[in-house]
Tab-separated table of C-alpha atoms in Angstrom:
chain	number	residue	atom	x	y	z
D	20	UNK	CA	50.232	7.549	238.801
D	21	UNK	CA	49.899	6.084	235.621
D	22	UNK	CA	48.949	8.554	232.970
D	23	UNK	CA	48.674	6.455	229.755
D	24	UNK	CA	45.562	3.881	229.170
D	25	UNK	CA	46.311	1.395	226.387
D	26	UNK	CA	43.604	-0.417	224.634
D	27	UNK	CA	42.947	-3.142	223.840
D	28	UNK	CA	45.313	-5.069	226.708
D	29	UNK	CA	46.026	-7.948	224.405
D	30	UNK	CA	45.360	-8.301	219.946
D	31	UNK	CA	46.213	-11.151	218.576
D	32	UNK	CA	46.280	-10.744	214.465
D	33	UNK	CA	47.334	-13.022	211.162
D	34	UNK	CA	50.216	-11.882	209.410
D	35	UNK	CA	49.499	-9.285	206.698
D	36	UNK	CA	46.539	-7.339	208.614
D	37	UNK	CA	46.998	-4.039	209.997
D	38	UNK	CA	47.077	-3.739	214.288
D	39	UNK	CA	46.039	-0.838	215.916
D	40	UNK	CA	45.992	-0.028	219.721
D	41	UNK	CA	44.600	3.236	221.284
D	42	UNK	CA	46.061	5.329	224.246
D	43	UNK	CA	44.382	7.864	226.372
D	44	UNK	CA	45.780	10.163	228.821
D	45	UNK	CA	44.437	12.495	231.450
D	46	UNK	CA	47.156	15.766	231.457
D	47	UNK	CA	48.006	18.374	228.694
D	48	UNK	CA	51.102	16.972	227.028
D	49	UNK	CA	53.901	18.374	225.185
D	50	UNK	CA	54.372	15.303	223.351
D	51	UNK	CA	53.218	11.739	223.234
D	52	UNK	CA	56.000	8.272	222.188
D	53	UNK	CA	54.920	5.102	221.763
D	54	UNK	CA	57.905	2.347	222.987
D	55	UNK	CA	57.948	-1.511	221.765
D	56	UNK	CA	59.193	-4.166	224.587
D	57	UNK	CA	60.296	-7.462	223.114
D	58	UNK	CA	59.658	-10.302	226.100
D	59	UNK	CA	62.252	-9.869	228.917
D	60	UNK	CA	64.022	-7.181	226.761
D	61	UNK	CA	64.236	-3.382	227.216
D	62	UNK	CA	62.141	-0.460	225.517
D	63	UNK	CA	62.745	0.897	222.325
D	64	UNK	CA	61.552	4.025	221.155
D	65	UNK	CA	59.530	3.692	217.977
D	66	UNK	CA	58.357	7.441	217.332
D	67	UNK	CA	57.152	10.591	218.994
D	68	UNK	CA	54.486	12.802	218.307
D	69	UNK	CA	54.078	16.403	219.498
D	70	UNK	CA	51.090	17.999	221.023
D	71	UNK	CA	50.332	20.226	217.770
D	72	UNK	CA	50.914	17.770	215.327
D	73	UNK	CA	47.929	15.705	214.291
D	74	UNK	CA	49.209	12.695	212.086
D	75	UNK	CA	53.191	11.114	212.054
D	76	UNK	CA	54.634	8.466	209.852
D	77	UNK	CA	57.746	6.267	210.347
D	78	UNK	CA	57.708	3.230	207.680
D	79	UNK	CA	54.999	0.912	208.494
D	80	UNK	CA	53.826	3.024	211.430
D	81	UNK	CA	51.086	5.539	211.351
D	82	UNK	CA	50.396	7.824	214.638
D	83	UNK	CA	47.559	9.975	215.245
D	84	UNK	CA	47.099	12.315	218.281
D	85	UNK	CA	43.625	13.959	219.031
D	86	UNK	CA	44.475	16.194	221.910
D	87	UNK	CA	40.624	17.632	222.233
D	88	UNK	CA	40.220	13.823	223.528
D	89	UNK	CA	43.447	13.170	224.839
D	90	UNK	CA	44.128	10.269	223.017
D	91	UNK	CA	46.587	8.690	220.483
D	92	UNK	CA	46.454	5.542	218.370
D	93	UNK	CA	49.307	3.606	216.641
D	94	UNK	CA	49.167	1.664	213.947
D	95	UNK	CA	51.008	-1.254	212.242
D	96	UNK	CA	50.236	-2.196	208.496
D	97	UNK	CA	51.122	-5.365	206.956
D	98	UNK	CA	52.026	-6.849	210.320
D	99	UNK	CA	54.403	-9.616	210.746
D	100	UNK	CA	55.373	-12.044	212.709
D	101	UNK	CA	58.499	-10.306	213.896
D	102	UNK	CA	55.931	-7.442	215.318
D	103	UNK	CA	54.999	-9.054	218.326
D	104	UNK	CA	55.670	-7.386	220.944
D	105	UNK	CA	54.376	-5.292	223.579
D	106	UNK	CA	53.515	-1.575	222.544
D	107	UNK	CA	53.715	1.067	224.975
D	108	UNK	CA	52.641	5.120	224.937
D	109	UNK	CA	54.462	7.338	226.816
D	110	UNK	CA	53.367	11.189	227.974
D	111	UNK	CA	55.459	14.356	228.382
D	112	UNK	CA	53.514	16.035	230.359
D	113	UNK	CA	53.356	20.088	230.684
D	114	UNK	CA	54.128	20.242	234.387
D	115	UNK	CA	56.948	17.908	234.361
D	116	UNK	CA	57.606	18.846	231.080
D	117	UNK	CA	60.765	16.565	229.515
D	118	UNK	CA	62.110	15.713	233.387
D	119	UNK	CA	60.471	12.375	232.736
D	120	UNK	CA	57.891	10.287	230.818
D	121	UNK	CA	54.917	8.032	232.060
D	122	UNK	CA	53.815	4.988	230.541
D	123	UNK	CA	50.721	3.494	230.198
D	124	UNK	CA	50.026	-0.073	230.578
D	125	UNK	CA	50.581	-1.449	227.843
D	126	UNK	CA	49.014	-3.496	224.598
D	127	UNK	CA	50.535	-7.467	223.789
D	128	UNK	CA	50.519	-7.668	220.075
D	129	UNK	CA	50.765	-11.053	218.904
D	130	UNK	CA	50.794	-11.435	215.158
D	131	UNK	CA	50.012	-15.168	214.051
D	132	UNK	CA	52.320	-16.148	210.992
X	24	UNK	CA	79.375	0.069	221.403
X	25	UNK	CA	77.160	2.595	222.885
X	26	UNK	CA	74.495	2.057	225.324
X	27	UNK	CA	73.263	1.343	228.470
X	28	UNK	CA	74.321	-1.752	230.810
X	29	UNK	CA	72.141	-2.978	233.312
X	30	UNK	CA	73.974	-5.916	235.922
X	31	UNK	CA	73.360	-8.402	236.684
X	32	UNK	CA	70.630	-9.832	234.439
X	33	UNK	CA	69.105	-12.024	237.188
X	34	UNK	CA	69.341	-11.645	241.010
X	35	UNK	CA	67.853	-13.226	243.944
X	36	UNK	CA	67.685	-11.336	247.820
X	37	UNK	CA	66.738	-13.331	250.913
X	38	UNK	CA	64.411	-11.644	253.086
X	39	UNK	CA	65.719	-8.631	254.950
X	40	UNK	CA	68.887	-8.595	252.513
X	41	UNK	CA	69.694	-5.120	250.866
X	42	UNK	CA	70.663	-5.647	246.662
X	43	UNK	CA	72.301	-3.359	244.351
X	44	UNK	CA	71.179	-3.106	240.593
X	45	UNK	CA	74.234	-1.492	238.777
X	46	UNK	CA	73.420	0.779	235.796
X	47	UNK	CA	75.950	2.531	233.415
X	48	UNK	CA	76.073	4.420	230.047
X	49	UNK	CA	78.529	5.843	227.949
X	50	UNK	CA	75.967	7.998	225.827
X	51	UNK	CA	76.869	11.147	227.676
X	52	UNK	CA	73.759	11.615	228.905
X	53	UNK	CA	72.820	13.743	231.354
X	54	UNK	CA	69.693	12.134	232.539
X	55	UNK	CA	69.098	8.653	234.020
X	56	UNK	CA	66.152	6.658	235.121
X	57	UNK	CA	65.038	3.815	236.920
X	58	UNK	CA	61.687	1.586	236.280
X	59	UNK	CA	59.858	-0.834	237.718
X	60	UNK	CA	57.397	-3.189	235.738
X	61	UNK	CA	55.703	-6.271	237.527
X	62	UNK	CA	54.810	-9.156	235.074
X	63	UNK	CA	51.736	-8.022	232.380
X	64	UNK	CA	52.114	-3.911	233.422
X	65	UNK	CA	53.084	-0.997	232.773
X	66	UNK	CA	56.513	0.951	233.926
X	67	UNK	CA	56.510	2.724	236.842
X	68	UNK	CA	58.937	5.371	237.990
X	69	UNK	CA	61.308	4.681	241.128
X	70	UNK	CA	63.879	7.665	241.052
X	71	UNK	CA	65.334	9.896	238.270
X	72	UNK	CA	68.181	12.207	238.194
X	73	UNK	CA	68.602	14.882	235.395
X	74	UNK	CA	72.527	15.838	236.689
X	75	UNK	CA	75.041	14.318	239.009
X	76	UNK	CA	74.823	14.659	242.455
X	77	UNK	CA	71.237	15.719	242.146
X	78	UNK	CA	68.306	12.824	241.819
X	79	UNK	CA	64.147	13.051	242.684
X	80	UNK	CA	61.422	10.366	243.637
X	81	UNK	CA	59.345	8.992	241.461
X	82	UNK	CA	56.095	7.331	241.951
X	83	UNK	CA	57.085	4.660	244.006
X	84	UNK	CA	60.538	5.398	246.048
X	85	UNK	CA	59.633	3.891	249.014
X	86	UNK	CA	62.005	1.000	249.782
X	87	UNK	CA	64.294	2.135	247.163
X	88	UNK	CA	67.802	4.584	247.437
X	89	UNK	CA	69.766	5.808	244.581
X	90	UNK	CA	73.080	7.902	244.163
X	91	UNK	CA	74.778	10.020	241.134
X	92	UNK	CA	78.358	10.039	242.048
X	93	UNK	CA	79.357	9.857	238.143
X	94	UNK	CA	77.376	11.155	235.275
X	95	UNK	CA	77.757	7.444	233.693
X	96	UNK	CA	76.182	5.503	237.037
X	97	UNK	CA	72.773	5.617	238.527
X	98	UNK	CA	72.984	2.550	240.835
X	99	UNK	CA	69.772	1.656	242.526
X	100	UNK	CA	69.700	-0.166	246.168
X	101	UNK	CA	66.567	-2.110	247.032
X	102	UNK	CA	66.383	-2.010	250.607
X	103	UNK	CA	64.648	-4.328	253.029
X	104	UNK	CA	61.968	-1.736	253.660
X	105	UNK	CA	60.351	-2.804	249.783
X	106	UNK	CA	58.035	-5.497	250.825
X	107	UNK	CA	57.395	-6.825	247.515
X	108	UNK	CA	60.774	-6.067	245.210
X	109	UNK	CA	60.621	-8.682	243.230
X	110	UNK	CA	60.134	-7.521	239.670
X	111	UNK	CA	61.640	-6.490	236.420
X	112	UNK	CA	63.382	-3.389	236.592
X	113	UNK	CA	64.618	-1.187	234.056
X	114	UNK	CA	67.346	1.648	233.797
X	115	UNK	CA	66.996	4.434	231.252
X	116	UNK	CA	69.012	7.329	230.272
X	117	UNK	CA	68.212	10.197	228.056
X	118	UNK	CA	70.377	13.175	226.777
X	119	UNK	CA	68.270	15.751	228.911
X	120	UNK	CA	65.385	16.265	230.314
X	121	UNK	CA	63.934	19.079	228.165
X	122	UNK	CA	61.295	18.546	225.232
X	123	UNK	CA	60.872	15.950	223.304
X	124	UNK	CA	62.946	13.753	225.529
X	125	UNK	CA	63.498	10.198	224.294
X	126	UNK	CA	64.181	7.502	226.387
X	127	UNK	CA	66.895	4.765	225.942
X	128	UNK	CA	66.694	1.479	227.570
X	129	UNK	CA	69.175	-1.351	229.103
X	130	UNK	CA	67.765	-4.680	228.878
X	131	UNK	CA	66.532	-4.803	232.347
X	132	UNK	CA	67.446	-6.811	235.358
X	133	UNK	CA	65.207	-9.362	237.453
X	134	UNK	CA	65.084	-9.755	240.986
X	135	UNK	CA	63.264	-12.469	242.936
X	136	UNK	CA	62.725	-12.925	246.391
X	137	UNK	CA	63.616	-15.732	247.852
């Protein structure tokens, strides 16, 4: 069953502004990834987040995990072009705890240059 | 170069036909993973196997076999019993399964019915 609910499903944006996309979950997590997916391509793992940390950084990236509402948001500043892409979040949950990952649905990022 | 290789890229199955998706990595990872994702969706989990020899179900494993012969191979057979394979699928390997597992991708194969 799908854990992960991305939102919104699609965010189209102008080069320069800042995207963000929300994920909610249902499960107590150890930790929580978010995953880009170029068209046709595989994932790639942009940066994880654990269950007692509140805020993460990775360059332009900015993560935040509320656990009390089981939800996570990403965001990308200064966008560009180049960021479009499908954006993914990905649970570790405590029962299954690192045997496997489940992904939510999903959020297209288009970013208009 | 290090990394996973998923073969081949594109693949078509007649009705009734059995196909083989070959998957192999030479990350020494212990853990390997296969996904399914149907056009606009999420990834869903067809079988995983966190040592050789040894492999579980996922969320959807019916229609679907895999083996672990090799710690490097995690080939998955879509049988005739999957009434609707055709998707994108994805193969994934990570070094275990313990916390704060990451997952590494191949770039996917797709498989249409025809």
């Amino acid at each position: 069953s799908q854990q992960g609910e991305e939102d919104p499903q699609a965010l189209s944006i102008q080069e320069g502004e800042n995207a963000t996309m929300n994920c909610s979950y249902k499960t107590s997590i150890n930790n929580l990834q978010w995953y880009r997916q170029n068209s046709g391509r595989g994932l790639v793992h942009l940066i994880l987040i654990r269950s007692n940390e509140r805020e993460k950084h990775s360059g332009r990236l900015r993560v935040t995990l509320d656990t009390s509402k089981k939800s996570s948001s990403l965001l990308i500043t200064a966008s560009r072009a180049a960021d479009t892409a499908s954006y993914f979040c990905a649970t570790d949950g405590v029962e299954t705890s690192g045997s496997r990952l489940t992904f939510g649905e999903g959020t297209q990022l288009t970013v208009n240059p | 170069d290090g990394g996973i290789t998923q073969s081949p890229k594109y693949l078509f199955r007649k009705e009734g036909q059995n196909v083989t998706l070959s998957c192999e990595q030479n990350l020494n990872h212990d853990a390997m993973y296969w996904y399914r994702q149907d056009p606009g969706q999420g990834l869903r989990l067809i079988y995983y196997s966190q040592i050789v020899n040894d492999f579980q179900k996922g969320d959807i494993a019916e229609g679907y076999s895999v083996s672990r012969e090799k710690k490097e191979s995690f080939p998955l057979t879509v049988t005739s019993a999957q009434k609707n394979p055709t998707a994108f699928y994805l193969c994934a390997s990570s070094p275990s399964g313990g916390p704060e597992n990451t997952i590494y991708f191949g770039e996917g194969s797709w498989l249409t019915v025809v």
